[in-house]
Amino acid sequence: MIGLSEVERGDFTRYSHFYTQLDAPPRGLPVYVRQAGSYLTARHCGGYDSAHETYRDLLRYAREQGLPLTGSFFEDVLLDELSVSGYENYVLQISIRLDEAGWAEQ
Protein backbone atom coordinates (compact mmCIF):
# COMPACT_ATOMS: atom_id res chain seq x y z
CA MET A 1 0.00 0.00 0.00
CA ILE A 2 1.22 3.48 -0.88
CA GLY A 3 -0.47 6.62 0.41
CA LEU A 4 -2.17 8.96 -2.03
CA SER A 5 -0.05 11.90 -0.85
CA GLU A 6 3.19 9.98 -1.53
CA VAL A 7 2.11 9.16 -5.07
CA GLU A 8 1.03 12.76 -5.67
CA ARG A 9 4.55 13.84 -4.62
CA GLY A 10 6.08 11.32 -7.02
CA ASP A 11 7.36 8.99 -4.29
CA PHE A 12 6.49 5.53 -5.57
CA THR A 13 8.76 3.62 -3.19
CA ARG A 14 7.44 4.66 0.24
CA TYR A 15 5.11 1.77 0.94
CA SER A 16 3.15 2.24 4.16
CA HIS A 17 2.05 -1.38 4.55
CA PHE A 18 2.30 -4.78 2.99
CA TYR A 19 -0.87 -6.79 3.02
CA THR A 20 -2.37 -10.11 2.10
CA GLN A 21 -5.86 -11.52 1.90
CA LEU A 22 -7.00 -13.80 4.68
CA ASP A 23 -9.90 -16.22 4.90
CA ALA A 24 -10.37 -15.32 8.56
CA PRO A 25 -8.68 -12.72 10.80
CA PRO A 26 -6.03 -14.11 13.15
CA ARG A 27 -6.99 -14.11 16.80
CA GLY A 28 -5.47 -11.42 18.96
CA LEU A 29 -3.83 -9.49 16.13
CA PRO A 30 -4.92 -6.16 14.69
CA VAL A 31 -6.01 -6.35 11.06
CA TYR A 32 -6.68 -3.80 8.35
CA VAL A 33 -9.94 -4.31 6.49
CA ARG A 34 -10.09 -2.88 3.01
CA GLN A 35 -13.08 -0.56 2.81
CA ALA A 36 -16.02 -1.40 0.61
CA GLY A 37 -16.80 1.04 -2.16
CA SER A 38 -15.89 1.94 -5.71
CA TYR A 39 -12.25 1.79 -6.75
CA LEU A 40 -10.39 3.27 -9.68
CA THR A 41 -8.32 0.37 -11.00
CA ALA A 42 -5.73 -0.19 -13.71
CA ARG A 43 -3.57 -3.12 -14.71
CA HIS A 44 0.11 -2.51 -15.30
CA CYS A 45 2.23 -4.75 -17.52
CA GLY A 46 5.97 -4.43 -17.13
CA GLY A 47 6.95 -5.08 -13.56
CA TYR A 48 7.76 -2.75 -10.69
CA ASP A 49 10.37 -0.61 -12.43
CA SER A 50 7.78 1.10 -14.62
CA ALA A 51 4.74 0.93 -12.31
CA HIS A 52 5.06 4.68 -11.62
CA GLU A 53 3.73 5.28 -15.14
CA THR A 54 0.42 3.63 -14.27
CA TYR A 55 0.19 5.51 -10.97
CA ARG A 56 0.60 8.76 -12.91
CA ASP A 57 -2.00 7.64 -15.46
CA LEU A 58 -4.48 6.93 -12.67
CA LEU A 59 -3.92 10.35 -11.09
CA ARG A 60 -4.26 12.09 -14.45
CA TYR A 61 -7.45 10.20 -15.32
CA ALA A 62 -9.00 10.95 -11.91
CA ARG A 63 -8.22 14.66 -12.33
CA GLU A 64 -9.60 14.78 -15.87
CA GLN A 65 -12.81 13.01 -14.84
CA GLY A 66 -13.23 14.90 -11.56
CA LEU A 67 -12.96 11.72 -9.50
CA PRO A 68 -12.01 12.39 -5.88
CA LEU A 69 -9.58 9.79 -4.50
CA THR A 70 -9.02 8.79 -0.89
CA GLY A 71 -6.79 6.54 1.18
CA SER A 72 -3.96 4.44 -0.15
CA PHE A 73 -3.18 2.76 -3.42
CA PHE A 74 -3.31 -1.03 -3.35
CA GLU A 75 -0.83 -2.93 -5.49
CA ASP A 76 -1.69 -6.55 -6.24
CA VAL A 77 0.52 -8.90 -8.23
CA LEU A 78 -1.61 -10.75 -10.78
CA LEU A 79 1.18 -12.48 -12.71
CA ASP A 80 4.69 -13.02 -11.34
CA GLU A 81 7.54 -15.53 -11.63
CA LEU A 82 5.13 -18.39 -10.95
CA SER A 83 3.11 -17.51 -14.05
CA VAL A 84 5.33 -15.72 -16.56
CA SER A 85 8.91 -15.77 -17.70
CA GLY A 86 10.81 -12.54 -17.21
CA TYR A 87 10.44 -9.75 -14.69
CA GLU A 88 9.29 -7.36 -17.41
CA ASN A 89 6.20 -9.55 -17.98
CA TYR A 90 4.82 -9.16 -14.46
CA VAL A 91 1.26 -7.79 -14.29
CA LEU A 92 0.19 -5.59 -11.37
CA GLN A 93 -3.25 -4.34 -10.47
CA ILE A 94 -3.19 -0.87 -8.94
CA SER A 95 -6.30 0.56 -7.34
CA ILE A 96 -7.48 3.34 -5.05
CA ARG A 97 -10.86 4.02 -3.49
CA LEU A 98 -13.06 6.77 -4.87
CA ASP A 99 -14.22 9.24 -2.24
CA GLU A 100 -17.98 8.99 -2.66
CA ALA A 101 -18.50 11.81 -0.15
CA GLY A 102 -16.39 14.00 -2.45
CA TRP A 103 -18.78 13.30 -5.33
CA ALA A 104 -21.67 14.69 -3.32
CA GLU A 105 -19.74 17.96 -2.85
CA GLN A 106 -19.23 18.47 -6.58
mmCIF file of N, CA and C in Angstrom:
data_model
loop_
_atom_site.group_PDB
_atom_site.id
_atom_site.type_symbol
_atom_site.label_atom_id
_atom_site.label_comp_id
_atom_site.label_asym_id
_atom_site.label_seq_id
_atom_site.Cartn_x
_atom_site.Cartn_y
_atom_site.Cartn_z
ATOM 1 N N MET A 1 0.848 -1.174 0.000
ATOM 2 C CA MET A 1 0.000 0.000 0.000
ATOM 3 C C MET A 1 0.894 1.238 0.000
ATOM 4 N N ILE A 2 0.510 2.216 -0.804
ATOM 5 C CA ILE A 2 1.222 3.480 -0.878
ATOM 6 C C ILE A 2 0.192 4.594 -0.726
ATOM 7 N N GLY A 3 0.449 5.529 0.165
ATOM 8 C CA GLY A 3 -0.474 6.619 0.411
ATOM 9 C C GLY A 3 -0.668 7.515 -0.807
ATOM 10 N N LEU A 4 -1.858 8.050 -0.940
ATOM 11 C CA LEU A 4 -2.175 8.960 -2.035
ATOM 12 C C LEU A 4 -1.218 10.148 -2.044
ATOM 13 N N SER A 5 -0.922 10.723 -0.888
ATOM 14 C CA SER A 5 -0.052 11.899 -0.845
ATOM 15 C C SER A 5 1.364 11.570 -1.325
ATOM 16 N N GLU A 6 1.859 10.381 -1.041
ATOM 17 C CA GLU A 6 3.189 9.980 -1.528
ATOM 18 C C GLU A 6 3.192 9.906 -3.052
ATOM 19 N N VAL A 7 2.179 9.293 -3.615
ATOM 20 C CA VAL A 7 2.108 9.162 -5.067
ATOM 21 C C VAL A 7 1.972 10.534 -5.721
ATOM 22 N N GLU A 8 1.175 11.409 -5.127
ATOM 23 C CA GLU A 8 1.028 12.765 -5.671
ATOM 24 C C GLU A 8 2.357 13.512 -5.661
ATOM 25 N N ARG A 9 3.222 13.226 -4.685
ATOM 26 C CA ARG A 9 4.551 13.841 -4.620
ATOM 27 C C ARG A 9 5.568 13.156 -5.525
ATOM 28 N N GLY A 10 5.170 12.047 -6.147
ATOM 29 C CA GLY A 10 6.084 11.323 -7.017
ATOM 30 C C GLY A 10 6.952 10.310 -6.301
ATOM 31 N N ASP A 11 6.611 9.984 -5.060
ATOM 32 C CA ASP A 11 7.365 8.987 -4.288
ATOM 33 C C ASP A 11 6.649 7.646 -4.398
ATOM 34 N N PHE A 12 7.131 6.815 -5.294
ATOM 35 C CA PHE A 12 6.491 5.533 -5.574
ATOM 36 C C PHE A 12 7.147 4.377 -4.833
ATOM 37 N N THR A 13 8.046 4.679 -3.906
ATOM 38 C CA THR A 13 8.758 3.618 -3.187
ATOM 39 C C THR A 13 8.454 3.607 -1.697
ATOM 40 N N ARG A 14 7.702 4.568 -1.201
ATOM 41 C CA ARG A 14 7.436 4.664 0.237
ATOM 42 C C ARG A 14 6.146 3.912 0.580
ATOM 43 N N TYR A 15 6.249 2.605 0.569
ATOM 44 C CA TYR A 15 5.111 1.771 0.940
ATOM 45 C C TYR A 15 4.812 1.957 2.423
ATOM 46 N N SER A 16 3.537 2.085 2.755
ATOM 47 C CA SER A 16 3.155 2.243 4.161
ATOM 48 C C SER A 16 2.888 0.892 4.816
ATOM 49 N N HIS A 17 2.388 -0.059 4.035
ATOM 50 C CA HIS A 17 2.051 -1.382 4.555
ATOM 51 C C HIS A 17 2.189 -2.423 3.448
ATOM 52 N N PHE A 18 2.427 -3.624 3.870
ATOM 53 C CA PHE A 18 2.301 -4.777 2.995
ATOM 54 C C PHE A 18 1.088 -5.537 3.487
ATOM 55 N N TYR A 19 0.355 -6.122 2.596
ATOM 56 C CA TYR A 19 -0.873 -6.794 3.021
ATOM 57 C C TYR A 19 -1.073 -8.083 2.248
ATOM 58 N N THR A 20 -1.968 -8.887 2.768
ATOM 59 C CA THR A 20 -2.370 -10.113 2.105
ATOM 60 C C THR A 20 -3.831 -10.373 2.432
ATOM 61 N N GLN A 21 -4.463 -11.167 1.641
ATOM 62 C CA GLN A 21 -5.855 -11.516 1.899
ATOM 63 C C GLN A 21 -5.900 -12.737 2.802
ATOM 64 N N LEU A 22 -6.835 -12.706 3.729
ATOM 65 C CA LEU A 22 -7.002 -13.803 4.677
ATOM 66 C C LEU A 22 -8.419 -14.344 4.608
ATOM 67 N N ASP A 23 -8.559 -15.632 4.825
ATOM 68 C CA ASP A 23 -9.899 -16.219 4.904
ATOM 69 C C ASP A 23 -10.591 -15.810 6.197
ATOM 70 N N ALA A 24 -9.821 -15.709 7.262
ATOM 71 C CA ALA A 24 -10.365 -15.315 8.565
ATOM 72 C C ALA A 24 -9.288 -14.514 9.295
ATOM 73 N N PRO A 25 -9.689 -13.504 10.065
ATOM 74 C CA PRO A 25 -8.679 -12.724 10.797
ATOM 75 C C PRO A 25 -8.012 -13.563 11.878
ATOM 76 N N PRO A 26 -6.716 -13.370 12.087
ATOM 77 C CA PRO A 26 -6.026 -14.114 13.147
ATOM 78 C C PRO A 26 -6.470 -13.600 14.516
ATOM 79 N N ARG A 27 -6.567 -14.491 15.444
ATOM 80 C CA ARG A 27 -6.991 -14.110 16.796
ATOM 81 C C ARG A 27 -5.920 -13.282 17.484
ATOM 82 N N GLY A 28 -6.359 -12.216 18.136
ATOM 83 C CA GLY A 28 -5.470 -11.416 18.957
ATOM 84 C C GLY A 28 -4.539 -10.489 18.217
ATOM 85 N N LEU A 29 -4.687 -10.375 16.914
ATOM 86 C CA LEU A 29 -3.826 -9.487 16.135
ATOM 87 C C LEU A 29 -4.671 -8.420 15.450
ATOM 88 N N PRO A 30 -4.167 -7.197 15.404
ATOM 89 C CA PRO A 30 -4.924 -6.160 14.688
ATOM 90 C C PRO A 30 -4.872 -6.432 13.184
ATOM 91 N N VAL A 31 -5.964 -6.148 12.508
ATOM 92 C CA VAL A 31 -6.013 -6.351 11.061
ATOM 93 C C VAL A 31 -6.558 -5.090 10.392
ATOM 94 N N TYR A 32 -6.150 -4.875 9.181
ATOM 95 C CA TYR A 32 -6.679 -3.802 8.354
ATOM 96 C C TYR A 32 -7.726 -4.421 7.447
ATOM 97 N N VAL A 33 -8.884 -3.828 7.380
ATOM 98 C CA VAL A 33 -9.938 -4.307 6.493
ATOM 99 C C VAL A 33 -10.101 -3.286 5.377
ATOM 100 N N ARG A 34 -9.935 -3.753 4.170
ATOM 101 C CA ARG A 34 -10.091 -2.875 3.006
ATOM 102 C C ARG A 34 -11.540 -2.423 2.925
ATOM 103 N N GLN A 35 -11.735 -1.112 2.810
ATOM 104 C CA GLN A 35 -13.079 -0.563 2.815
ATOM 105 C C GLN A 35 -13.845 -0.932 1.558
ATOM 106 N N ALA A 36 -15.136 -1.164 1.747
ATOM 107 C CA ALA A 36 -16.021 -1.398 0.610
ATOM 108 C C ALA A 36 -16.193 -0.087 -0.132
ATOM 109 N N GLY A 37 -16.553 -0.162 -1.378
ATOM 110 C CA GLY A 37 -16.802 1.039 -2.160
ATOM 111 C C GLY A 37 -16.332 0.856 -3.583
ATOM 112 N N SER A 38 -16.337 1.943 -4.312
ATOM 113 C CA SER A 38 -15.889 1.937 -5.705
ATOM 114 C C SER A 38 -14.408 2.294 -5.751
ATOM 115 N N TYR A 39 -13.687 1.589 -6.610
ATOM 116 C CA TYR A 39 -12.245 1.792 -6.746
ATOM 117 C C TYR A 39 -11.901 2.101 -8.207
ATOM 118 N N LEU A 40 -10.976 3.020 -8.377
ATOM 119 C CA LEU A 40 -10.391 3.269 -9.679
ATOM 120 C C LEU A 40 -9.241 2.272 -9.815
ATOM 121 N N THR A 41 -9.269 1.485 -10.878
ATOM 122 C CA THR A 41 -8.324 0.368 -11.004
ATOM 123 C C THR A 41 -7.707 0.336 -12.394
ATOM 124 N N ALA A 42 -6.427 0.006 -12.442
ATOM 125 C CA ALA A 42 -5.729 -0.189 -13.714
ATOM 126 C C ALA A 42 -4.806 -1.391 -13.571
ATOM 127 N N ARG A 43 -4.535 -2.022 -14.683
ATOM 128 C CA ARG A 43 -3.573 -3.122 -14.710
ATOM 129 C C ARG A 43 -2.311 -2.612 -15.382
ATOM 130 N N HIS A 44 -1.187 -2.951 -14.780
ATOM 131 C CA HIS A 44 0.107 -2.505 -15.303
ATOM 132 C C HIS A 44 0.913 -3.717 -15.749
ATOM 133 N N CYS A 45 1.365 -3.707 -16.991
ATOM 134 C CA CYS A 45 2.235 -4.753 -17.516
ATOM 135 C C CYS A 45 3.640 -4.185 -17.602
ATOM 136 N N GLY A 46 4.598 -4.886 -17.018
ATOM 137 C CA GLY A 46 5.970 -4.425 -17.128
ATOM 138 C C GLY A 46 6.761 -4.453 -15.844
ATOM 139 N N GLY A 47 6.194 -4.964 -14.793
ATOM 140 C CA GLY A 47 6.948 -5.079 -13.556
ATOM 141 C C GLY A 47 6.983 -3.797 -12.759
ATOM 142 N N TYR A 48 7.734 -3.852 -11.655
ATOM 143 C CA TYR A 48 7.758 -2.754 -10.693
ATOM 144 C C TYR A 48 8.521 -1.533 -11.184
ATOM 145 N N ASP A 49 9.524 -1.724 -12.021
ATOM 146 C CA ASP A 49 10.371 -0.610 -12.432
ATOM 147 C C ASP A 49 9.612 0.478 -13.186
ATOM 148 N N SER A 50 8.538 0.109 -13.854
ATOM 149 C CA SER A 50 7.778 1.101 -14.624
ATOM 150 C C SER A 50 6.367 1.329 -14.068
ATOM 151 N N ALA A 51 6.081 0.794 -12.896
ATOM 152 C CA ALA A 51 4.744 0.934 -12.309
ATOM 153 C C ALA A 51 4.359 2.388 -12.075
ATOM 154 N N HIS A 52 5.354 3.253 -11.840
ATOM 155 C CA HIS A 52 5.063 4.677 -11.620
ATOM 156 C C HIS A 52 4.278 5.287 -12.777
ATOM 157 N N GLU A 53 4.463 4.768 -13.987
ATOM 158 C CA GLU A 53 3.731 5.277 -15.143
ATOM 159 C C GLU A 53 2.226 5.068 -14.973
ATOM 160 N N THR A 54 1.837 3.916 -14.463
ATOM 161 C CA THR A 54 0.418 3.627 -14.266
ATOM 162 C C THR A 54 -0.144 4.434 -13.105
ATOM 163 N N TYR A 55 0.645 4.635 -12.056
ATOM 164 C CA TYR A 55 0.187 5.508 -10.968
ATOM 165 C C TYR A 55 -0.105 6.905 -11.512
ATOM 166 N N ARG A 56 0.798 7.428 -12.327
ATOM 167 C CA ARG A 56 0.597 8.763 -12.907
ATOM 168 C C ARG A 56 -0.624 8.787 -13.821
ATOM 169 N N ASP A 57 -0.821 7.724 -14.593
ATOM 170 C CA ASP A 57 -1.999 7.639 -15.462
ATOM 171 C C ASP A 57 -3.286 7.653 -14.643
ATOM 172 N N LEU A 58 -3.300 6.940 -13.528
ATOM 173 C CA LEU A 58 -4.483 6.926 -12.670
ATOM 174 C C LEU A 58 -4.767 8.317 -12.100
ATOM 175 N N LEU A 59 -3.736 8.996 -11.620
ATOM 176 C CA LEU A 59 -3.917 10.351 -11.093
ATOM 177 C C LEU A 59 -4.434 11.293 -12.173
ATOM 178 N N ARG A 60 -3.847 11.221 -13.347
ATOM 179 C CA ARG A 60 -4.258 12.093 -14.449
ATOM 180 C C ARG A 60 -5.716 11.819 -14.835
ATOM 181 N N TYR A 61 -6.080 10.560 -14.950
ATOM 182 C CA TYR A 61 -7.449 10.200 -15.322
ATOM 183 C C TYR A 61 -8.442 10.696 -14.265
ATOM 184 N N ALA A 62 -8.116 10.506 -12.991
ATOM 185 C CA ALA A 62 -9.001 10.950 -11.913
ATOM 186 C C ALA A 62 -9.196 12.463 -11.975
ATOM 187 N N ARG A 63 -8.114 13.200 -12.209
ATOM 188 C CA ARG A 63 -8.217 14.664 -12.329
ATOM 189 C C ARG A 63 -9.105 15.052 -13.508
ATOM 190 N N GLU A 64 -8.848 14.455 -14.662
ATOM 191 C CA GLU A 64 -9.603 14.785 -15.873
ATOM 192 C C GLU A 64 -11.092 14.488 -15.726
ATOM 193 N N GLN A 65 -11.412 13.422 -15.003
ATOM 194 C CA GLN A 65 -12.810 13.012 -14.842
ATOM 195 C C GLN A 65 -13.465 13.595 -13.591
ATOM 196 N N GLY A 66 -12.689 14.322 -12.792
ATOM 197 C CA GLY A 66 -13.227 14.896 -11.563
ATOM 198 C C GLY A 66 -13.555 13.854 -10.513
ATOM 199 N N LEU A 67 -12.747 12.801 -10.466
ATOM 200 C CA LEU A 67 -12.962 11.715 -9.504
ATOM 201 C C LEU A 67 -12.135 11.958 -8.251
ATOM 202 N N PRO A 68 -12.772 12.185 -7.114
ATOM 203 C CA PRO A 68 -12.013 12.387 -5.876
ATOM 204 C C PRO A 68 -11.501 11.048 -5.339
ATOM 205 N N LEU A 69 -10.219 11.006 -5.002
ATOM 206 C CA LEU A 69 -9.581 9.788 -4.497
ATOM 207 C C LEU A 69 -9.352 9.913 -3.001
ATOM 208 N N THR A 70 -9.271 8.770 -2.325
ATOM 209 C CA THR A 70 -9.024 8.788 -0.889
ATOM 210 C C THR A 70 -8.244 7.548 -0.464
ATOM 211 N N GLY A 71 -7.489 7.690 0.598
ATOM 212 C CA GLY A 71 -6.793 6.538 1.183
ATOM 213 C C GLY A 71 -5.481 6.218 0.512
ATOM 214 N N SER A 72 -5.224 4.938 0.401
ATOM 215 C CA SER A 72 -3.963 4.437 -0.150
ATOM 216 C C SER A 72 -4.203 3.662 -1.435
ATOM 217 N N PHE A 73 -3.165 3.620 -2.244
ATOM 218 C CA PHE A 73 -3.183 2.764 -3.423
ATOM 219 C C PHE A 73 -2.877 1.329 -2.983
ATOM 220 N N PHE A 74 -3.573 0.388 -3.572
ATOM 221 C CA PHE A 74 -3.312 -1.029 -3.351
ATOM 222 C C PHE A 74 -2.630 -1.572 -4.599
ATOM 223 N N GLU A 75 -1.591 -2.344 -4.395
ATOM 224 C CA GLU A 75 -0.832 -2.929 -5.491
ATOM 225 C C GLU A 75 -0.906 -4.444 -5.338
ATOM 226 N N ASP A 76 -1.553 -5.091 -6.285
ATOM 227 C CA ASP A 76 -1.694 -6.548 -6.245
ATOM 228 C C ASP A 76 -0.962 -7.165 -7.427
ATOM 229 N N VAL A 77 -0.191 -8.197 -7.167
ATOM 230 C CA VAL A 77 0.517 -8.903 -8.231
ATOM 231 C C VAL A 77 -0.439 -9.934 -8.821
ATOM 232 N N LEU A 78 -0.731 -9.793 -10.111
ATOM 233 C CA LEU A 78 -1.609 -10.749 -10.780
ATOM 234 C C LEU A 78 -0.818 -11.862 -11.455
ATOM 235 N N LEU A 79 0.305 -11.493 -12.075
ATOM 236 C CA LEU A 79 1.181 -12.476 -12.707
ATOM 237 C C LEU A 79 2.612 -12.177 -12.279
ATOM 238 N N ASP A 80 3.302 -13.188 -11.761
ATOM 239 C CA ASP A 80 4.693 -13.024 -11.336
ATOM 240 C C ASP A 80 5.504 -14.218 -11.818
ATOM 241 N N GLU A 81 6.631 -14.473 -11.159
ATOM 242 C CA GLU A 81 7.538 -15.529 -11.628
ATOM 243 C C GLU A 81 6.915 -16.916 -11.628
ATOM 244 N N LEU A 82 5.820 -17.102 -10.924
ATOM 245 C CA LEU A 82 5.134 -18.391 -10.949
ATOM 246 C C LEU A 82 4.299 -18.570 -12.216
ATOM 247 N N SER A 83 4.019 -17.454 -12.904
ATOM 248 C CA SER A 83 3.110 -17.505 -14.051
ATOM 249 C C SER A 83 3.745 -17.113 -15.376
ATOM 250 N N VAL A 84 4.736 -16.222 -15.325
ATOM 251 C CA VAL A 84 5.328 -15.715 -16.563
ATOM 252 C C VAL A 84 6.844 -15.779 -16.486
ATOM 253 N N SER A 85 7.452 -15.764 -17.627
ATOM 254 C CA SER A 85 8.908 -15.768 -17.698
ATOM 255 C C SER A 85 9.389 -14.343 -17.924
ATOM 256 N N GLY A 86 10.245 -13.868 -17.052
ATOM 257 C CA GLY A 86 10.807 -12.535 -17.205
ATOM 258 C C GLY A 86 10.111 -11.492 -16.354
ATOM 259 N N TYR A 87 10.910 -10.786 -15.597
ATOM 260 C CA TYR A 87 10.436 -9.745 -14.686
ATOM 261 C C TYR A 87 9.596 -8.697 -15.412
ATOM 262 N N GLU A 88 9.983 -8.380 -16.641
ATOM 263 C CA GLU A 88 9.286 -7.357 -17.415
ATOM 264 C C GLU A 88 7.881 -7.793 -17.850
ATOM 265 N N ASN A 89 7.533 -9.044 -17.623
ATOM 266 C CA ASN A 89 6.203 -9.546 -17.979
ATOM 267 C C ASN A 89 5.249 -9.626 -16.796
ATOM 268 N N TYR A 90 5.688 -9.186 -15.634
ATOM 269 C CA TYR A 90 4.815 -9.158 -14.464
ATOM 270 C C TYR A 90 3.603 -8.268 -14.758
ATOM 271 N N VAL A 91 2.469 -8.611 -14.171
ATOM 272 C CA VAL A 91 1.264 -7.793 -14.292
ATOM 273 C C VAL A 91 0.811 -7.427 -12.883
ATOM 274 N N LEU A 92 0.637 -6.112 -12.658
ATOM 275 C CA LEU A 92 0.187 -5.592 -11.375
ATOM 276 C C LEU A 92 -1.197 -4.983 -11.547
ATOM 277 N N GLN A 93 -1.986 -5.080 -10.519
ATOM 278 C CA GLN A 93 -3.247 -4.345 -10.473
ATOM 279 C C GLN A 93 -3.090 -3.250 -9.427
ATOM 280 N N ILE A 94 -3.338 -2.021 -9.826
ATOM 281 C CA ILE A 94 -3.190 -0.869 -8.943
ATOM 282 C C ILE A 94 -4.556 -0.223 -8.796
ATOM 283 N N SER A 95 -4.975 -0.006 -7.557
ATOM 284 C CA SER A 95 -6.303 0.560 -7.339
ATOM 285 C C SER A 95 -6.318 1.487 -6.136
ATOM 286 N N ILE A 96 -7.273 2.412 -6.147
ATOM 287 C CA ILE A 96 -7.480 3.342 -5.046
ATOM 288 C C ILE A 96 -8.968 3.636 -4.950
ATOM 289 N N ARG A 97 -9.433 3.806 -3.722
ATOM 290 C CA ARG A 97 -10.863 4.016 -3.485
ATOM 291 C C ARG A 97 -11.281 5.416 -3.913
ATOM 292 N N LEU A 98 -12.460 5.491 -4.521
ATOM 293 C CA LEU A 98 -13.057 6.771 -4.873
ATOM 294 C C LEU A 98 -13.782 7.311 -3.654
ATOM 295 N N ASP A 99 -13.599 8.586 -3.395
ATOM 296 C CA ASP A 99 -14.219 9.241 -2.241
ATOM 297 C C ASP A 99 -15.646 9.628 -2.608
ATOM 298 N N GLU A 100 -16.585 8.760 -2.276
ATOM 299 C CA GLU A 100 -17.979 8.993 -2.657
ATOM 300 C C GLU A 100 -18.558 10.230 -1.985
ATOM 301 N N ALA A 101 -18.054 10.579 -0.804
ATOM 302 C CA ALA A 101 -18.500 11.814 -0.154
ATOM 303 C C ALA A 101 -18.062 13.020 -0.973
ATOM 304 N N GLY A 102 -16.896 12.925 -1.613
ATOM 305 C CA GLY A 102 -16.391 14.002 -2.453
ATOM 306 C C GLY A 102 -17.231 14.222 -3.689
ATOM 307 N N TRP A 103 -17.879 13.148 -4.184
ATOM 308 C CA TRP A 103 -18.776 13.302 -5.329
ATOM 309 C C TRP A 103 -19.972 14.156 -4.970
ATOM 310 N N ALA A 104 -20.482 13.952 -3.758
ATOM 311 C CA ALA A 104 -21.667 14.690 -3.320
ATOM 312 C C ALA A 104 -21.377 16.191 -3.239
ATOM 313 N N GLU A 105 -20.124 16.558 -2.970
ATOM 314 C CA GLU A 105 -19.744 17.959 -2.850
ATOM 315 C C GLU A 105 -19.608 18.649 -4.195
ATOM 316 N N GLN A 106 -19.456 17.870 -5.261
ATOM 317 C CA GLN A 106 -19.231 18.471 -6.580
ATOM 318 C C GLN A 106 -20.533 18.914 -7.220
#
